[in-house]
Amino acid sequence: MRKEEQFMTEAIRLSRESVKNGGGPFGAVIVKDGKIIAASSNSVTKDNDPTAHAEVNTIRKACKELDTFDLEGCEIYTSCEPCPMCFGAIYWARLDKLYFANTKTDAKNIGFDDSFIYEEIELSYDKRKIPNIQIMRDEALEAFKDWENKDDKIEY
């Protein structure tokens, strides 16, 4: 079995274990230098946390393990094509590569349909299901100016 298949096998094992333990059917591992450095599964209902998807949980563990917010040099293996939130988190974490098993269509077929989020993003603010109301922009821009003028900022 190739290394990639071994890592994906572990992500799939975690997804199946998650189902047995009351979580959603999703698992993920992050690999650096050919070794798993973080592994987790979906814990949304167990943790009462809508962001506790397998990928996000695993990214958090990997960052803690490596003491960094930048996961360059790492790869993620996830049992399913990531939702929009996880996809964004993978890019923000700067992971080098993404491997996935099930597709978003496979997930949709069992009730995990994220297509409404993609559709919402394309709508103007006034057409979205959750009202998006911009207020106090000028005041909030002050923090952006502070950031721009900060000499010792750590860019990310």
Short mmCIF file of N, CA and C in Angstrom, two decimals:
data_model
loop_
_atom_site.label_atom_id
_atom_site.label_comp_id
_atom_site.label_asym_id
_atom_site.label_seq_id
_atom_site.Cartn_x
_atom_site.Cartn_y
_atom_site.Cartn_z
N MET A 1 0.85 -1.18 0.00
CA MET A 1 0.00 0.00 0.00
C MET A 1 0.90 1.25 0.00
N ARG A 2 0.59 2.18 -0.89
CA ARG A 2 1.34 3.44 -0.96
C ARG A 2 1.11 4.25 0.30
N LYS A 3 2.05 5.13 0.60
CA LYS A 3 1.96 6.01 1.79
C LYS A 3 0.65 6.81 1.76
N GLU A 4 0.32 7.38 0.60
CA GLU A 4 -0.90 8.18 0.49
C GLU A 4 -2.12 7.36 0.88
N GLU A 5 -2.15 6.11 0.46
CA GLU A 5 -3.28 5.23 0.80
C GLU A 5 -3.30 4.91 2.28
N GLN A 6 -2.14 4.77 2.89
CA GLN A 6 -2.08 4.52 4.34
C GLN A 6 -2.65 5.71 5.11
N PHE A 7 -2.29 6.93 4.70
CA PHE A 7 -2.79 8.12 5.38
C PHE A 7 -4.30 8.27 5.19
N MET A 8 -4.77 8.00 3.96
CA MET A 8 -6.21 8.10 3.71
C MET A 8 -6.96 7.00 4.46
N THR A 9 -6.36 5.83 4.55
CA THR A 9 -6.98 4.75 5.32
C THR A 9 -7.22 5.19 6.76
N GLU A 10 -6.27 5.92 7.33
CA GLU A 10 -6.43 6.42 8.70
C GLU A 10 -7.54 7.47 8.78
N ALA A 11 -7.62 8.36 7.81
CA ALA A 11 -8.70 9.36 7.79
C ALA A 11 -10.07 8.67 7.69
N ILE A 12 -10.15 7.65 6.87
CA ILE A 12 -11.41 6.91 6.72
C ILE A 12 -11.73 6.14 8.00
N ARG A 13 -10.72 5.55 8.62
CA ARG A 13 -10.93 4.86 9.89
C ARG A 13 -11.50 5.82 10.93
N LEU A 14 -10.94 7.02 10.99
CA LEU A 14 -11.43 8.03 11.94
C LEU A 14 -12.87 8.42 11.64
N SER A 15 -13.23 8.48 10.36
CA SER A 15 -14.61 8.84 9.99
C SER A 15 -15.59 7.77 10.44
N ARG A 16 -15.20 6.52 10.31
CA ARG A 16 -16.08 5.41 10.72
C ARG A 16 -16.17 5.34 12.24
N GLU A 17 -15.04 5.55 12.92
CA GLU A 17 -15.03 5.58 14.38
C GLU A 17 -15.90 6.72 14.91
N SER A 18 -15.87 7.85 14.21
CA SER A 18 -16.67 9.01 14.60
C SER A 18 -18.17 8.67 14.59
N VAL A 19 -18.59 7.97 13.56
CA VAL A 19 -20.00 7.56 13.48
C VAL A 19 -20.38 6.70 14.68
N LYS A 20 -19.51 5.74 15.01
CA LYS A 20 -19.77 4.84 16.15
C LYS A 20 -19.84 5.61 17.47
N ASN A 21 -19.09 6.73 17.55
CA ASN A 21 -19.02 7.49 18.80
C ASN A 21 -19.94 8.71 18.82
N GLY A 22 -20.87 8.78 17.87
CA GLY A 22 -21.86 9.85 17.89
C GLY A 22 -21.52 11.09 17.11
N GLY A 23 -20.42 11.07 16.36
CA GLY A 23 -20.04 12.21 15.55
C GLY A 23 -20.45 12.02 14.10
N GLY A 24 -20.15 13.03 13.28
CA GLY A 24 -20.43 12.93 11.85
C GLY A 24 -19.41 12.05 11.16
N PRO A 25 -19.72 11.57 9.94
CA PRO A 25 -18.88 10.60 9.24
C PRO A 25 -17.69 11.22 8.50
N PHE A 26 -16.86 11.95 9.25
CA PHE A 26 -15.74 12.64 8.63
C PHE A 26 -14.50 12.50 9.50
N GLY A 27 -13.36 12.25 8.85
CA GLY A 27 -12.08 12.15 9.54
C GLY A 27 -11.00 12.79 8.72
N ALA A 28 -9.92 13.22 9.38
CA ALA A 28 -8.82 13.86 8.66
C ALA A 28 -7.51 13.64 9.41
N VAL A 29 -6.43 13.63 8.64
CA VAL A 29 -5.08 13.59 9.22
C VAL A 29 -4.23 14.61 8.48
N ILE A 30 -3.25 15.15 9.21
CA ILE A 30 -2.26 16.04 8.60
C ILE A 30 -0.91 15.37 8.73
N VAL A 31 -0.18 15.40 7.62
CA VAL A 31 1.09 14.69 7.51
C VAL A 31 2.20 15.70 7.22
N LYS A 32 3.31 15.51 7.91
CA LYS A 32 4.53 16.31 7.64
C LYS A 32 5.70 15.34 7.59
N ASP A 33 6.50 15.46 6.55
CA ASP A 33 7.69 14.61 6.39
C ASP A 33 7.35 13.12 6.50
N GLY A 34 6.23 12.73 5.90
CA GLY A 34 5.85 11.32 5.86
C GLY A 34 5.31 10.75 7.16
N LYS A 35 4.95 11.62 8.12
CA LYS A 35 4.47 11.17 9.41
C LYS A 35 3.20 11.93 9.79
N ILE A 36 2.22 11.22 10.33
CA ILE A 36 1.00 11.88 10.81
C ILE A 36 1.34 12.69 12.05
N ILE A 37 1.05 13.99 11.99
CA ILE A 37 1.31 14.85 13.15
C ILE A 37 0.03 15.26 13.86
N ALA A 38 -1.12 15.08 13.18
CA ALA A 38 -2.40 15.42 13.80
C ALA A 38 -3.49 14.61 13.13
N ALA A 39 -4.48 14.21 13.93
CA ALA A 39 -5.60 13.42 13.42
C ALA A 39 -6.83 13.76 14.24
N SER A 40 -7.97 13.81 13.57
CA SER A 40 -9.20 14.11 14.30
C SER A 40 -10.40 13.71 13.43
N SER A 41 -11.55 13.80 14.05
CA SER A 41 -12.80 13.54 13.33
C SER A 41 -13.78 14.66 13.63
N ASN A 42 -14.94 14.55 13.05
CA ASN A 42 -16.00 15.53 13.25
C ASN A 42 -16.54 15.42 14.67
N SER A 43 -16.68 16.55 15.35
CA SER A 43 -17.23 16.54 16.70
C SER A 43 -18.26 17.65 16.91
N VAL A 44 -18.97 18.01 15.85
CA VAL A 44 -19.95 19.09 15.90
C VAL A 44 -20.98 18.87 17.00
N THR A 45 -21.64 17.73 16.99
CA THR A 45 -22.71 17.49 17.97
C THR A 45 -22.15 17.13 19.34
N LYS A 46 -21.00 16.48 19.39
CA LYS A 46 -20.40 16.14 20.68
C LYS A 46 -19.91 17.37 21.42
N ASP A 47 -19.37 18.35 20.68
CA ASP A 47 -18.81 19.56 21.28
C ASP A 47 -19.76 20.75 21.24
N ASN A 48 -20.93 20.56 20.62
CA ASN A 48 -21.85 21.68 20.41
C ASN A 48 -21.12 22.85 19.75
N ASP A 49 -20.38 22.53 18.70
CA ASP A 49 -19.55 23.51 18.00
C ASP A 49 -19.72 23.30 16.49
N PRO A 50 -20.43 24.20 15.81
CA PRO A 50 -20.65 24.01 14.38
C PRO A 50 -19.38 24.10 13.54
N THR A 51 -18.28 24.57 14.12
CA THR A 51 -17.02 24.64 13.38
C THR A 51 -16.14 23.42 13.62
N ALA A 52 -16.58 22.47 14.43
CA ALA A 52 -15.75 21.33 14.82
C ALA A 52 -15.79 20.22 13.76
N HIS A 53 -15.52 20.61 12.51
CA HIS A 53 -15.41 19.64 11.43
C HIS A 53 -14.05 18.95 11.54
N ALA A 54 -13.93 17.80 10.94
CA ALA A 54 -12.69 17.01 11.04
C ALA A 54 -11.48 17.82 10.59
N GLU A 55 -11.61 18.52 9.48
CA GLU A 55 -10.47 19.27 8.95
C GLU A 55 -10.05 20.40 9.90
N VAL A 56 -11.03 21.14 10.39
CA VAL A 56 -10.72 22.26 11.30
C VAL A 56 -10.11 21.72 12.60
N ASN A 57 -10.70 20.66 13.15
CA ASN A 57 -10.14 20.06 14.37
C ASN A 57 -8.70 19.62 14.15
N THR A 58 -8.44 19.03 13.00
CA THR A 58 -7.09 18.53 12.69
C THR A 58 -6.12 19.67 12.46
N ILE A 59 -6.55 20.71 11.78
CA ILE A 59 -5.69 21.89 11.58
C ILE A 59 -5.32 22.49 12.93
N ARG A 60 -6.29 22.61 13.83
CA ARG A 60 -6.01 23.17 15.16
C ARG A 60 -4.97 22.32 15.90
N LYS A 61 -5.12 21.00 15.83
CA LYS A 61 -4.16 20.11 16.50
C LYS A 61 -2.77 20.23 15.89
N ALA A 62 -2.70 20.29 14.55
CA ALA A 62 -1.41 20.38 13.88
C ALA A 62 -0.70 21.69 14.23
N CYS A 63 -1.45 22.77 14.25
CA CYS A 63 -0.86 24.07 14.60
C CYS A 63 -0.33 24.06 16.03
N LYS A 64 -1.08 23.44 16.91
CA LYS A 64 -0.62 23.34 18.30
C LYS A 64 0.63 22.47 18.39
N GLU A 65 0.61 21.36 17.69
CA GLU A 65 1.75 20.42 17.70
C GLU A 65 3.02 21.08 17.18
N LEU A 66 2.88 21.86 16.10
CA LEU A 66 4.05 22.49 15.47
C LEU A 66 4.31 23.90 15.99
N ASP A 67 3.43 24.40 16.85
CA ASP A 67 3.54 25.74 17.42
C ASP A 67 3.65 26.81 16.33
N THR A 68 2.71 26.75 15.39
CA THR A 68 2.69 27.70 14.27
C THR A 68 1.28 27.81 13.71
N PHE A 69 1.03 28.91 13.00
CA PHE A 69 -0.24 29.05 12.29
C PHE A 69 -0.07 28.75 10.80
N ASP A 70 1.14 28.42 10.38
CA ASP A 70 1.48 28.20 8.98
C ASP A 70 1.87 26.74 8.78
N LEU A 71 1.03 26.00 8.08
CA LEU A 71 1.26 24.56 7.89
C LEU A 71 1.90 24.24 6.53
N GLU A 72 2.69 25.18 6.00
CA GLU A 72 3.46 24.86 4.79
C GLU A 72 4.32 23.65 5.09
N GLY A 73 4.47 22.80 4.08
CA GLY A 73 5.25 21.58 4.28
C GLY A 73 4.40 20.42 4.75
N CYS A 74 3.11 20.66 4.93
CA CYS A 74 2.19 19.61 5.40
C CYS A 74 1.13 19.32 4.34
N GLU A 75 0.56 18.13 4.44
CA GLU A 75 -0.54 17.72 3.56
C GLU A 75 -1.70 17.27 4.44
N ILE A 76 -2.91 17.44 3.93
CA ILE A 76 -4.09 16.98 4.65
C ILE A 76 -4.78 15.88 3.84
N TYR A 77 -5.19 14.86 4.55
CA TYR A 77 -5.96 13.74 3.99
C TYR A 77 -7.29 13.77 4.71
N THR A 78 -8.37 13.88 3.95
CA THR A 78 -9.69 13.96 4.56
C THR A 78 -10.63 12.98 3.89
N SER A 79 -11.49 12.40 4.69
CA SER A 79 -12.36 11.33 4.18
C SER A 79 -13.40 11.85 3.20
N CYS A 80 -13.57 13.17 3.13
CA CYS A 80 -14.56 13.74 2.21
C CYS A 80 -14.07 15.09 1.70
N GLU A 81 -14.44 15.41 0.49
CA GLU A 81 -14.14 16.73 -0.08
C GLU A 81 -14.61 17.80 0.91
N PRO A 82 -13.77 18.74 1.25
CA PRO A 82 -14.12 19.71 2.30
C PRO A 82 -15.29 20.63 1.94
N CYS A 83 -16.02 20.99 2.99
CA CYS A 83 -17.08 21.99 2.86
C CYS A 83 -16.43 23.35 2.64
N PRO A 84 -17.20 24.39 2.35
CA PRO A 84 -16.60 25.72 2.12
C PRO A 84 -15.77 26.23 3.31
N MET A 85 -16.23 26.01 4.53
CA MET A 85 -15.49 26.47 5.70
C MET A 85 -14.14 25.76 5.79
N CYS A 86 -14.14 24.46 5.65
CA CYS A 86 -12.91 23.68 5.75
C CYS A 86 -11.98 23.96 4.58
N PHE A 87 -12.55 24.13 3.42
CA PHE A 87 -11.75 24.46 2.23
C PHE A 87 -11.00 25.76 2.48
N GLY A 88 -11.71 26.76 3.00
CA GLY A 88 -11.08 28.03 3.33
C GLY A 88 -10.01 27.86 4.38
N ALA A 89 -10.30 27.08 5.42
CA ALA A 89 -9.32 26.86 6.50
C ALA A 89 -8.06 26.19 5.96
N ILE A 90 -8.21 25.27 5.03
CA ILE A 90 -7.06 24.58 4.44
C ILE A 90 -6.17 25.58 3.70
N TYR A 91 -6.79 26.49 2.97
CA TYR A 91 -6.02 27.51 2.27
C TYR A 91 -5.38 28.51 3.25
N TRP A 92 -6.13 28.93 4.27
CA TRP A 92 -5.58 29.86 5.27
C TRP A 92 -4.41 29.23 6.01
N ALA A 93 -4.46 27.93 6.24
CA ALA A 93 -3.38 27.23 6.94
C ALA A 93 -2.17 26.98 6.03
N ARG A 94 -2.33 27.22 4.74
CA ARG A 94 -1.25 27.07 3.76
C ARG A 94 -0.75 25.63 3.62
N LEU A 95 -1.65 24.70 3.73
CA LEU A 95 -1.28 23.29 3.52
C LEU A 95 -0.83 23.11 2.07
N ASP A 96 0.14 22.26 1.86
CA ASP A 96 0.71 22.07 0.51
C ASP A 96 -0.19 21.28 -0.42
N LYS A 97 -0.93 20.33 0.13
CA LYS A 97 -1.71 19.43 -0.72
C LYS A 97 -2.92 18.93 0.04
N LEU A 98 -3.99 18.70 -0.70
CA LEU A 98 -5.25 18.18 -0.16
C LEU A 98 -5.61 16.89 -0.89
N TYR A 99 -5.77 15.83 -0.11
CA TYR A 99 -6.27 14.55 -0.64
C TYR A 99 -7.64 14.33 -0.03
N PHE A 100 -8.61 13.88 -0.83
CA PHE A 100 -9.93 13.56 -0.28
C PHE A 100 -10.47 12.29 -0.90
N ALA A 101 -11.39 11.64 -0.18
CA ALA A 101 -11.98 10.38 -0.65
C ALA A 101 -13.38 10.63 -1.21
N ASN A 102 -14.40 10.72 -0.34
CA ASN A 102 -15.76 10.99 -0.81
C ASN A 102 -15.84 12.40 -1.41
N THR A 103 -16.80 12.58 -2.33
CA THR A 103 -17.00 13.89 -2.95
C THR A 103 -18.10 14.67 -2.23
N LYS A 104 -18.21 15.95 -2.55
CA LYS A 104 -19.29 16.76 -1.96
C LYS A 104 -20.66 16.23 -2.41
N THR A 105 -20.73 15.61 -3.56
CA THR A 105 -21.99 15.00 -4.02
C THR A 105 -22.32 13.78 -3.17
N ASP A 106 -21.30 12.98 -2.83
CA ASP A 106 -21.53 11.84 -1.94
C ASP A 106 -22.07 12.34 -0.60
N ALA A 107 -21.51 13.43 -0.09
CA ALA A 107 -21.96 14.00 1.19
C ALA A 107 -23.39 14.53 1.06
N LYS A 108 -23.68 15.19 -0.04
CA LYS A 108 -25.03 15.72 -0.28
C LYS A 108 -26.05 14.58 -0.28
N ASN A 109 -25.67 13.45 -0.83
CA ASN A 109 -26.59 12.32 -0.93
C ASN A 109 -26.98 11.73 0.41
N ILE A 110 -26.21 12.02 1.48
CA ILE A 110 -26.58 11.52 2.80
C ILE A 110 -26.98 12.66 3.75
N GLY A 111 -27.28 13.84 3.16
CA GLY A 111 -27.82 14.93 3.96
C GLY A 111 -26.85 16.03 4.35
N PHE A 112 -25.61 15.96 3.89
CA PHE A 112 -24.63 17.01 4.17
C PHE A 112 -24.44 17.85 2.91
N ASP A 113 -25.39 18.74 2.67
CA ASP A 113 -25.43 19.53 1.44
C ASP A 113 -24.95 20.95 1.71
N ASP A 114 -23.79 21.30 1.16
CA ASP A 114 -23.22 22.63 1.35
C ASP A 114 -23.48 23.57 0.18
N SER A 115 -24.21 23.11 -0.82
CA SER A 115 -24.38 23.93 -2.02
C SER A 115 -25.05 25.26 -1.72
N PHE A 116 -25.92 25.31 -0.69
CA PHE A 116 -26.60 26.57 -0.35
C PHE A 116 -25.59 27.64 0.07
N ILE A 117 -24.47 27.24 0.65
CA ILE A 117 -23.46 28.23 1.06
C ILE A 117 -22.79 28.83 -0.16
N TYR A 118 -22.42 27.99 -1.11
CA TYR A 118 -21.83 28.50 -2.35
C TYR A 118 -22.80 29.46 -3.03
N GLU A 119 -24.09 29.11 -3.04
CA GLU A 119 -25.10 29.96 -3.65
C GLU A 119 -25.25 31.28 -2.90
N GLU A 120 -25.24 31.25 -1.59
CA GLU A 120 -25.37 32.46 -0.77
C GLU A 120 -24.23 33.44 -1.02
N ILE A 121 -23.02 32.93 -1.14
CA ILE A 121 -21.85 33.78 -1.34
C ILE A 121 -22.00 34.62 -2.60
N GLU A 122 -22.63 34.06 -3.61
CA GLU A 122 -22.79 34.75 -4.89
C GLU A 122 -23.87 35.83 -4.85
N LEU A 123 -24.75 35.79 -3.86
CA LEU A 123 -25.86 36.75 -3.78
C LEU A 123 -25.40 38.09 -3.22
N SER A 124 -26.11 39.15 -3.60
CA SER A 124 -25.85 40.45 -2.98
C SER A 124 -26.32 40.39 -1.53
N TYR A 125 -25.77 41.26 -0.69
CA TYR A 125 -26.08 41.23 0.75
C TYR A 125 -27.58 41.21 1.02
N ASP A 126 -28.34 41.99 0.29
CA ASP A 126 -29.77 42.11 0.56
C ASP A 126 -30.59 40.90 0.12
N LYS A 127 -29.98 39.97 -0.59
CA LYS A 127 -30.70 38.79 -1.08
C LYS A 127 -30.38 37.53 -0.25
N ARG A 128 -29.45 37.63 0.67
CA ARG A 128 -29.04 36.47 1.45
C ARG A 128 -30.08 36.11 2.50
N LYS A 129 -30.15 34.82 2.84
CA LYS A 129 -31.14 34.33 3.81
C LYS A 129 -30.92 34.91 5.20
N ILE A 130 -29.66 35.04 5.61
CA ILE A 130 -29.33 35.71 6.86
C ILE A 130 -29.02 37.15 6.50
N PRO A 131 -29.75 38.11 7.05
CA PRO A 131 -29.48 39.51 6.69
C PRO A 131 -28.01 39.89 6.95
N ASN A 132 -27.39 40.48 5.96
CA ASN A 132 -26.02 40.98 6.04
C ASN A 132 -26.10 42.50 6.03
N ILE A 133 -25.83 43.14 7.14
CA ILE A 133 -26.03 44.58 7.28
C ILE A 133 -24.71 45.22 7.69
N GLN A 134 -24.19 46.07 6.83
CA GLN A 134 -22.93 46.75 7.13
C GLN A 134 -23.20 48.02 7.93
N ILE A 135 -22.49 48.16 9.06
CA ILE A 135 -22.58 49.38 9.87
C ILE A 135 -21.19 49.75 10.39
N MET A 136 -20.97 51.01 10.66
CA MET A 136 -19.78 51.55 11.32
C MET A 136 -18.46 51.22 10.61
N ARG A 137 -18.49 51.26 9.29
CA ARG A 137 -17.28 50.95 8.51
C ARG A 137 -16.15 51.91 8.83
N ASP A 138 -16.44 53.20 8.88
CA ASP A 138 -15.38 54.18 9.13
C ASP A 138 -14.67 53.92 10.45
N GLU A 139 -15.43 53.60 11.47
CA GLU A 139 -14.84 53.30 12.78
C GLU A 139 -14.00 52.03 12.71
N ALA A 140 -14.49 51.03 12.04
CA ALA A 140 -13.77 49.75 11.93
C ALA A 140 -12.51 49.89 11.10
N LEU A 141 -12.50 50.79 10.13
CA LEU A 141 -11.31 51.00 9.31
C LEU A 141 -10.12 51.47 10.13
N GLU A 142 -10.37 52.04 11.31
CA GLU A 142 -9.28 52.50 12.17
C GLU A 142 -8.36 51.33 12.56
N ALA A 143 -8.94 50.16 12.84
CA ALA A 143 -8.12 48.98 13.16
C ALA A 143 -7.27 48.58 11.96
N PHE A 144 -7.82 48.70 10.75
CA PHE A 144 -7.05 48.38 9.55
C PHE A 144 -5.89 49.37 9.38
N LYS A 145 -6.14 50.64 9.67
CA LYS A 145 -5.07 51.64 9.60
C LYS A 145 -4.00 51.33 10.64
N ASP A 146 -4.43 50.96 11.85
CA ASP A 146 -3.47 50.58 12.89
C ASP A 146 -2.59 49.44 12.40
N TRP A 147 -3.21 48.45 11.79
CA TRP A 147 -2.47 47.29 11.28
C TRP A 147 -1.49 47.71 10.20
N GLU A 148 -1.97 48.52 9.27
CA GLU A 148 -1.11 48.97 8.17
C GLU A 148 0.12 49.71 8.68
N ASN A 149 -0.03 50.48 9.74
CA ASN A 149 1.05 51.30 10.27
C ASN A 149 1.91 50.59 11.31
N LYS A 150 1.56 49.38 11.67
CA LYS A 150 2.30 48.64 12.70
C LYS A 150 3.60 48.12 12.12
N ASP A 151 4.72 48.48 12.73
CA ASP A 151 6.02 48.08 12.21
C ASP A 151 6.38 46.63 12.56
N ASP A 152 5.92 46.13 13.68
CA ASP A 152 6.31 44.79 14.15
C ASP A 152 5.23 43.74 13.97
N LYS A 153 4.36 43.93 12.99
CA LYS A 153 3.27 42.97 12.77
C LYS A 153 3.81 41.66 12.22
N ILE A 154 3.12 40.59 12.56
CA ILE A 154 3.43 39.27 12.02
C ILE A 154 2.37 38.99 10.95
N GLU A 155 2.79 39.06 9.72
CA GLU A 155 1.84 38.88 8.61
C GLU A 155 1.44 37.41 8.49
N TYR A 156 0.21 37.22 8.09
CA TYR A 156 -0.30 35.85 7.88
C TYR A 156 -1.26 35.82 6.74
#
